[in-house]
Short mmCIF file of C-alpha atoms in Angstrom, two decimals:
data_model
loop_
_atom_site.label_atom_id
_atom_site.label_comp_id
_atom_site.label_asym_id
_atom_site.label_seq_id
_atom_site.Cartn_x
_atom_site.Cartn_y
_atom_site.Cartn_z
CA MET A 1 -25.75 -12.63 -14.96
CA GLU A 2 -23.02 -14.95 -16.20
CA THR A 3 -20.22 -15.72 -13.83
CA GLU A 4 -17.49 -17.83 -15.34
CA VAL A 5 -15.92 -20.78 -13.59
CA GLN A 6 -12.89 -22.37 -15.11
CA SER A 7 -13.75 -25.72 -16.62
CA ASN A 8 -11.73 -28.88 -16.60
CA PHE A 9 -9.17 -29.44 -19.36
CA THR A 10 -9.21 -32.50 -21.59
CA TYR A 11 -6.31 -33.46 -23.77
CA MET A 12 -5.84 -36.69 -25.77
CA GLY A 13 -8.58 -38.42 -23.80
CA ARG A 14 -7.20 -37.48 -20.42
CA SER A 15 -9.24 -35.25 -18.14
CA PHE A 16 -7.34 -32.77 -15.97
CA SER A 17 -9.58 -31.43 -13.23
CA GLY A 18 -8.75 -28.56 -10.94
CA LEU A 19 -6.32 -26.82 -13.29
CA GLY A 20 -7.54 -23.41 -12.18
CA ILE A 21 -5.46 -21.13 -10.09
CA THR A 22 -5.48 -21.86 -6.35
CA GLU A 23 -4.76 -19.65 -3.33
CA SER A 24 -5.37 -16.45 -5.34
CA SER A 25 -6.70 -14.74 -2.24
CA SER A 26 -3.34 -14.90 -0.57
CA ALA A 27 -1.89 -12.76 -3.36
CA PHE A 28 -4.21 -9.93 -2.50
CA SER A 29 -4.42 -7.91 0.72
CA ASP A 30 -8.00 -7.11 1.58
CA CYS A 31 -8.98 -3.51 0.95
CA ASN A 32 -9.56 -2.77 4.60
CA SER A 33 -10.15 0.57 6.20
CA ASP A 34 -8.36 3.55 4.75
CA ARG A 35 -4.64 3.84 5.33
CA SER A 36 -4.34 7.55 4.85
CA GLY A 37 -3.14 9.73 7.69
CA GLU A 38 -5.50 10.64 10.50
CA PHE A 39 -7.43 13.80 9.83
CA PRO A 40 -6.45 16.84 11.93
CA THR A 41 -8.96 17.77 14.60
CA THR A 42 -8.99 20.42 17.30
CA SER A 43 -8.13 19.31 20.79
CA SER A 44 -11.74 19.37 22.00
CA GLN A 45 -12.91 17.42 18.98
CA SER A 46 -10.09 14.91 19.44
CA ARG A 47 -11.11 14.36 23.10
CA ARG A 48 -14.74 13.93 22.10
CA LEU A 49 -13.84 11.36 19.47
CA LEU A 50 -11.47 9.42 21.69
CA LEU A 51 -14.10 9.30 24.45
CA ALA A 52 -16.68 8.04 21.93
CA CYS A 53 -14.34 5.36 20.63
CA ALA A 54 -13.60 4.16 24.19
CA SER A 55 -17.19 4.40 25.32
CA GLU A 56 -19.62 1.54 25.16
CA ASN A 57 -22.31 3.97 24.01
CA SER A 58 -21.45 6.28 21.14
CA ASP A 59 -25.09 6.55 19.93
CA GLU A 60 -25.53 10.17 20.90
CA LEU A 61 -22.42 11.32 19.09
CA ILE A 62 -23.33 9.28 16.02
CA ARG A 63 -26.82 10.86 15.83
CA GLN A 64 -25.25 14.36 16.03
CA LEU A 65 -22.68 13.56 13.37
CA VAL A 66 -25.34 12.16 10.99
CA SER A 67 -27.30 15.38 11.46
CA ASP A 68 -24.17 17.41 10.75
CA LEU A 69 -23.67 15.61 7.44
CA GLU A 70 -26.69 17.50 6.13
CA SER A 71 -25.54 20.93 7.42
CA ASP A 72 -25.44 23.88 5.06
CA SER A 73 -21.80 24.41 6.09
CA ILE A 74 -19.15 22.49 4.14
CA ASP A 75 -16.79 22.76 7.10
CA VAL A 76 -19.35 21.14 9.39
CA GLN A 77 -19.99 18.40 6.80
CA LYS A 78 -16.25 17.76 6.50
CA GLN A 79 -15.78 17.46 10.22
CA ALA A 80 -18.78 15.11 10.58
CA ALA A 81 -17.49 12.88 7.73
CA MET A 82 -14.02 12.85 9.29
CA GLU A 83 -15.34 11.76 12.66
CA ILE A 84 -17.68 9.17 11.16
CA ARG A 85 -14.78 7.78 9.20
CA LEU A 86 -12.65 7.46 12.33
CA LEU A 87 -15.49 5.95 14.39
CA ALA A 88 -16.04 3.35 11.69
CA LYS A 89 -12.32 2.68 11.28
CA ASN A 90 -11.40 2.29 14.95
CA LYS A 91 -14.43 0.46 16.36
CA PRO A 92 -16.02 -2.16 14.09
CA GLU A 93 -19.28 -2.30 16.03
CA ASN A 94 -19.84 1.36 15.18
CA ARG A 95 -20.21 0.57 11.49
CA LEU A 96 -23.65 -0.91 11.85
CA LYS A 97 -24.68 1.73 14.35
CA ILE A 98 -23.70 4.50 11.95
CA ALA A 99 -25.54 2.91 9.05
CA ARG A 100 -28.67 2.43 11.18
CA ALA A 101 -28.53 6.03 12.23
CA GLY A 102 -29.01 7.00 8.60
CA ALA A 103 -25.49 8.08 7.63
CA ILE A 104 -25.20 6.26 4.31
CA LYS A 105 -27.44 8.42 2.07
CA PRO A 106 -25.90 11.76 3.15
CA LEU A 107 -22.43 10.32 2.81
CA VAL A 108 -23.27 9.13 -0.73
CA SER A 109 -24.32 12.71 -1.45
CA LEU A 110 -20.94 13.98 -0.24
CA ILE A 111 -19.18 11.69 -2.74
CA SER A 112 -20.80 13.75 -5.50
CA SER A 113 -19.47 17.05 -4.04
CA SER A 114 -17.37 19.32 -6.26
CA ASP A 115 -15.14 19.87 -3.20
CA LEU A 116 -12.50 17.21 -3.66
CA HIS A 117 -11.64 17.01 0.08
CA LEU A 118 -15.30 16.59 1.00
CA GLN A 119 -15.61 13.95 -1.70
CA GLU A 120 -12.55 12.14 -0.29
CA TYR A 121 -13.98 12.14 3.21
CA GLY A 122 -17.34 10.81 1.98
CA VAL A 123 -15.61 8.04 -0.01
CA THR A 124 -13.44 7.05 2.90
CA ALA A 125 -16.32 6.91 5.36
CA ILE A 126 -18.33 4.77 2.91
CA LEU A 127 -15.32 2.44 2.54
CA ASN A 128 -15.06 1.97 6.30
CA LEU A 129 -18.80 1.36 6.58
CA SER A 130 -18.61 -1.20 3.78
CA LEU A 131 -16.34 -3.35 5.89
CA CYS A 132 -19.50 -4.46 7.69
CA ASP A 133 -21.13 -7.10 5.49
CA GLU A 134 -24.60 -6.04 6.63
CA ASN A 135 -23.99 -2.55 5.22
CA LYS A 136 -23.01 -3.55 1.68
CA GLU A 137 -26.50 -4.02 0.25
CA LEU A 138 -27.71 -0.77 1.86
CA ILE A 139 -24.73 1.15 0.42
CA ALA A 140 -25.40 -0.19 -3.07
CA ALA A 141 -29.16 0.41 -2.74
CA SER A 142 -28.49 4.01 -1.66
CA GLY A 143 -26.96 4.74 -5.08
CA ALA A 144 -23.33 4.69 -4.08
CA ILE A 145 -21.91 2.87 -7.12
CA LYS A 146 -22.10 5.70 -9.67
CA PRO A 147 -20.69 8.39 -7.32
CA LEU A 148 -17.88 5.99 -6.35
CA VAL A 149 -17.03 5.47 -10.02
CA ARG A 150 -17.09 9.22 -10.53
CA ALA A 151 -14.65 9.64 -7.65
CA LEU A 152 -12.50 6.91 -9.16
CA ASN A 153 -12.34 9.00 -12.32
CA ILE A 154 -11.85 12.51 -11.03
CA GLY A 155 -11.02 12.32 -7.31
CA ASN A 156 -7.67 12.98 -5.70
CA SER A 157 -5.31 10.04 -5.25
CA THR A 158 -6.72 8.98 -1.86
CA ALA A 159 -10.31 9.20 -3.13
CA LYS A 160 -9.40 7.07 -6.16
CA GLU A 161 -7.70 4.38 -4.04
CA ASN A 162 -10.48 4.27 -1.47
CA SER A 163 -13.15 4.26 -4.20
CA ALA A 164 -11.44 1.22 -5.74
CA CYS A 165 -11.53 -0.48 -2.29
CA ALA A 166 -15.16 0.47 -1.65
CA LEU A 167 -16.20 -0.88 -5.08
CA LEU A 168 -14.27 -4.07 -4.32
CA ARG A 169 -16.23 -4.48 -1.07
CA LEU A 170 -19.54 -3.90 -2.89
CA SER A 171 -18.56 -6.36 -5.64
CA GLN A 172 -18.35 -9.10 -3.04
CA ILE A 173 -22.16 -9.21 -3.47
CA GLU A 174 -22.40 -11.05 -6.76
CA GLU A 175 -25.23 -9.04 -8.32
CA ASN A 176 -23.28 -5.82 -7.82
CA LYS A 177 -20.50 -6.86 -10.18
CA ILE A 178 -22.60 -6.23 -13.30
CA ALA A 179 -23.86 -2.87 -11.95
CA ILE A 180 -20.35 -1.74 -11.14
CA GLY A 181 -19.09 -2.77 -14.56
CA ARG A 182 -21.98 -1.09 -16.36
CA SER A 183 -21.40 2.10 -14.35
CA GLY A 184 -18.07 2.53 -15.97
CA ALA A 185 -15.70 1.37 -13.24
CA ILE A 186 -13.43 -0.84 -15.31
CA PRO A 187 -11.54 1.81 -17.41
CA PRO A 188 -10.56 3.98 -14.42
CA LEU A 189 -9.47 0.87 -12.54
CA VAL A 190 -7.23 0.02 -15.50
CA ASN A 191 -5.92 3.58 -15.44
CA LEU A 192 -5.19 3.28 -11.73
CA LEU A 193 -3.44 -0.02 -12.34
CA GLU A 194 -1.24 1.62 -14.97
CA ALA A 195 -0.56 5.06 -13.47
CA GLY A 196 -1.28 4.81 -9.72
CA ASN A 197 1.21 4.55 -6.92
CA PHE A 198 1.90 1.12 -5.41
CA ARG A 199 -1.15 1.18 -3.19
CA GLY A 200 -3.33 2.33 -6.11
CA LYS A 201 -2.01 -0.49 -8.36
CA LYS A 202 -2.60 -3.03 -5.64
CA ASP A 203 -6.14 -1.86 -4.96
CA ALA A 204 -6.97 -1.68 -8.65
CA SER A 205 -5.68 -5.19 -9.30
CA THR A 206 -7.67 -6.58 -6.38
CA ALA A 207 -10.88 -4.88 -7.57
CA LEU A 208 -10.32 -6.04 -11.15
CA PHE A 209 -9.68 -9.61 -10.01
CA CYS A 210 -13.03 -9.66 -8.26
CA LEU A 211 -15.09 -7.84 -10.89
CA CYS A 212 -13.69 -9.85 -13.80
CA THR A 213 -15.16 -13.14 -12.71
CA VAL A 214 -18.10 -11.84 -14.80
CA LYS A 215 -17.64 -12.28 -18.58
CA GLU A 216 -18.85 -8.87 -19.63
CA ASN A 217 -16.41 -7.21 -17.24
CA LYS A 218 -13.58 -9.31 -18.73
CA ILE A 219 -14.43 -7.88 -22.13
CA ARG A 220 -14.58 -4.34 -20.74
CA ALA A 221 -11.17 -4.77 -19.11
CA VAL A 222 -9.55 -6.04 -22.31
CA LYS A 223 -11.10 -3.20 -24.35
CA ALA A 224 -9.83 -0.71 -21.75
CA GLY A 225 -6.28 -1.97 -22.39
CA VAL A 226 -5.66 -3.91 -19.19
CA MET A 227 -3.18 -6.33 -20.76
CA LYS A 228 -0.55 -3.69 -21.29
CA PRO A 229 -0.06 -2.77 -17.60
CA LEU A 230 -0.52 -6.42 -16.57
CA VAL A 231 2.27 -7.58 -18.84
CA GLU A 232 4.50 -4.68 -17.83
CA LEU A 233 4.01 -5.34 -14.12
CA MET A 234 4.59 -9.08 -14.54
CA ALA A 235 7.82 -8.38 -16.46
CA ASP A 236 9.13 -6.23 -13.63
CA PHE A 237 10.05 -8.48 -10.71
CA SER A 238 10.88 -5.44 -8.60
CA SER A 239 7.29 -4.16 -8.89
CA ASN A 240 6.01 -6.51 -6.17
CA MET A 241 2.98 -6.91 -8.49
CA VAL A 242 3.93 -10.06 -10.39
CA ASP A 243 1.57 -12.34 -8.44
CA LYS A 244 -1.34 -9.90 -8.37
CA SER A 245 -1.05 -9.07 -12.06
CA ALA A 246 -0.74 -12.73 -13.02
CA PHE A 247 -3.86 -13.61 -11.06
CA VAL A 248 -5.82 -10.91 -12.82
CA MET A 249 -4.56 -12.23 -16.17
CA SER A 250 -5.52 -15.78 -15.17
CA VAL A 251 -9.13 -14.62 -14.65
CA LEU A 252 -9.25 -12.84 -18.02
CA ILE A 253 -7.46 -15.44 -20.15
CA SER A 254 -10.60 -17.58 -20.58
CA ILE A 255 -11.95 -15.21 -23.29
CA ALA A 256 -10.49 -15.10 -26.84
CA GLU A 257 -10.09 -11.31 -26.74
CA ALA A 258 -7.85 -11.62 -23.72
CA ARG A 259 -5.69 -14.29 -25.31
CA ALA A 260 -5.17 -12.17 -28.41
CA ALA A 261 -4.32 -9.13 -26.27
CA VAL A 262 -1.74 -11.04 -24.19
CA VAL A 263 0.05 -12.03 -27.40
CA GLU A 264 -0.20 -8.57 -28.88
CA GLU A 265 1.29 -6.97 -25.76
CA GLY A 266 4.27 -9.35 -25.72
CA GLY A 267 3.02 -11.51 -22.90
CA ILE A 268 4.35 -14.83 -24.11
CA PRO A 269 8.08 -14.15 -23.44
CA VAL A 270 7.15 -12.66 -20.05
CA LEU A 271 5.16 -15.74 -19.09
CA VAL A 272 7.96 -18.10 -20.28
CA GLU A 273 10.50 -16.09 -18.24
CA ILE A 274 8.29 -16.42 -15.15
CA VAL A 275 8.13 -20.18 -15.64
CA GLU A 276 11.91 -20.18 -15.75
CA VAL A 277 12.88 -17.82 -12.90
CA GLY A 278 9.74 -16.99 -10.90
CA THR A 279 8.69 -18.26 -7.48
CA GLN A 280 6.89 -21.56 -7.26
CA ARG A 281 3.52 -19.82 -7.12
CA GLN A 282 4.37 -17.50 -9.98
CA LYS A 283 5.51 -20.47 -12.12
CA GLU A 284 2.24 -22.26 -11.49
CA ILE A 285 0.17 -19.21 -12.44
CA ALA A 286 2.22 -18.63 -15.55
CA VAL A 287 2.02 -22.19 -16.78
CA ALA A 288 -1.74 -22.24 -16.20
CA ILE A 289 -2.13 -19.07 -18.33
CA LEU A 290 0.11 -20.55 -21.07
CA LEU A 291 -1.93 -23.74 -21.01
CA GLN A 292 -5.17 -21.88 -21.66
CA LEU A 293 -3.44 -19.74 -24.27
CA CYS A 294 -2.18 -22.81 -26.19
CA GLU A 295 -5.20 -25.06 -25.77
CA ASP A 296 -6.96 -24.10 -29.04
CA SER A 297 -4.24 -22.34 -30.97
CA VAL A 298 -1.45 -24.02 -32.93
CA THR A 299 -0.01 -20.58 -33.69
CA TYR A 300 0.29 -19.69 -30.01
CA ARG A 301 1.82 -23.07 -29.24
CA THR A 302 4.48 -22.40 -31.85
CA MET A 303 5.19 -18.98 -30.42
CA VAL A 304 5.52 -20.39 -26.90
CA ALA A 305 7.86 -23.13 -28.06
CA ARG A 306 10.01 -20.69 -30.00
CA GLU A 307 10.42 -18.61 -26.86
CA GLY A 308 12.22 -21.55 -25.33
CA ALA A 309 9.44 -22.73 -23.04
CA ILE A 310 10.08 -26.44 -23.11
CA PRO A 311 13.28 -26.66 -21.03
CA PRO A 312 11.87 -24.63 -18.03
CA LEU A 313 8.61 -26.56 -18.39
CA VAL A 314 10.53 -29.87 -18.20
CA ALA A 315 12.29 -28.56 -15.08
CA LEU A 316 8.94 -27.53 -13.57
CA SER A 317 7.45 -30.94 -14.33
CA GLN A 318 10.23 -32.50 -12.26
CA SER A 319 10.55 -30.07 -9.37
CA GLY A 320 7.31 -28.10 -9.09
CA THR A 321 4.29 -28.66 -6.89
CA SER A 322 2.00 -31.50 -7.86
CA ARG A 323 -0.41 -29.10 -9.56
CA ALA A 324 2.45 -27.28 -11.39
CA LYS A 325 3.87 -30.60 -12.51
CA GLN A 326 0.54 -31.70 -13.97
CA LYS A 327 0.09 -28.37 -15.82
CA ALA A 328 3.66 -28.42 -17.14
CA GLU A 329 3.33 -31.98 -18.40
CA THR A 330 0.05 -31.14 -20.16
CA LEU A 331 1.56 -28.04 -21.79
CA ILE A 332 4.69 -29.91 -22.91
CA ALA A 333 2.51 -32.47 -24.62
CA LEU A 334 0.63 -29.72 -26.42
CA LEU A 335 3.79 -28.01 -27.55
CA ARG A 336 5.22 -31.27 -28.90
CA GLN A 337 2.04 -32.15 -30.78
CA PRO A 338 2.68 -32.45 -34.56
CA ARG A 339 1.44 -29.44 -36.56
CA SER A 340 -0.09 -29.33 -39.96
CA GLY A 341 1.98 -27.85 -42.79
CA ASN A 342 -0.29 -24.83 -43.22
CA ALA A 343 -0.27 -24.03 -39.51
CA ALA A 344 3.48 -24.37 -39.34
CA ALA A 345 3.99 -22.10 -42.34
CA ALA A 346 1.71 -19.48 -40.79
CA ALA A 347 3.55 -19.69 -37.51
CA GLU A 348 6.92 -19.23 -39.22
CA ALA A 349 5.75 -15.81 -40.35
CA ILE A 350 5.39 -14.65 -36.74
CA PRO A 351 8.64 -13.15 -35.46
CA ALA A 352 9.86 -14.22 -32.06
CA ARG A 353 10.00 -11.45 -29.49
CA GLU A 354 12.99 -10.69 -27.32
CA SER A 355 12.73 -11.93 -23.81
CA PHE A 356 12.16 -9.29 -21.15
#
């Protein structure tokens, strides 16, 4: 498996180390336990669950619930999955207990159910169990990846969001990234990024950021059309997704297909505007993306310069963070580099886009 790490950048004999994006994790909230409303339970069931959560020993209840997961009654299965989900959500030490009691395989089976509510409950319980690092390998080994991808495709909105989070948790084991990508997770994650609600967009961007450290997943994401929603979200400062989308783009931009897609989707004027009016962190991400975009392409350099990038880059080189200043100075030097006549003529044929 090939996992890409951004290399150092060399220009005119100078080596610029550490030009990658920093503090990306702070742009993403962890996909923690589900944030959907509590499931309704009868009063006796509620008392039983509350007592189990408060008790030091919930083993007996857990064993009964695991048994109920394999009941012939869908209602019994639903109730068992609900209670397991809550036990795993509200008391972290229960997560390992539930897994050791044998809950994971029957829960994975529920994810494949044609009953969308039962599927949702199974997905959500698996998500909460995946918050325990010791459970991740067992969940993947139990065949959860393909059913989670299926739920990501056809589930209700909560199942899709929680599937994205569960796949993110599993992708934190490096070898799972390839398996998740090859199981078809990337296109529905791109769809969720484009068409989901805010939580769905956030969860999709976080999962894509993690999965796309692997080159073949980068290619899958670009082929699935990820650049269009990324550019649109970055152009909309009211989306609260500028940072997250830019970090995903920064992971993808190392491949040629991604660079071409950014240009095709009108990303250059968006990136230049971010350098001009974004926050300090947004400016640093945008200039790092532009730097990789321009490194090997005279045509892209010309397009960036024609969008008016040099004045905001000069301002950033004077007032940005030390890392932003270095990136801005390097990009300014690239944009001011003399161009050959043929390259200049070709670039003149490319119309400038309107700024967003």
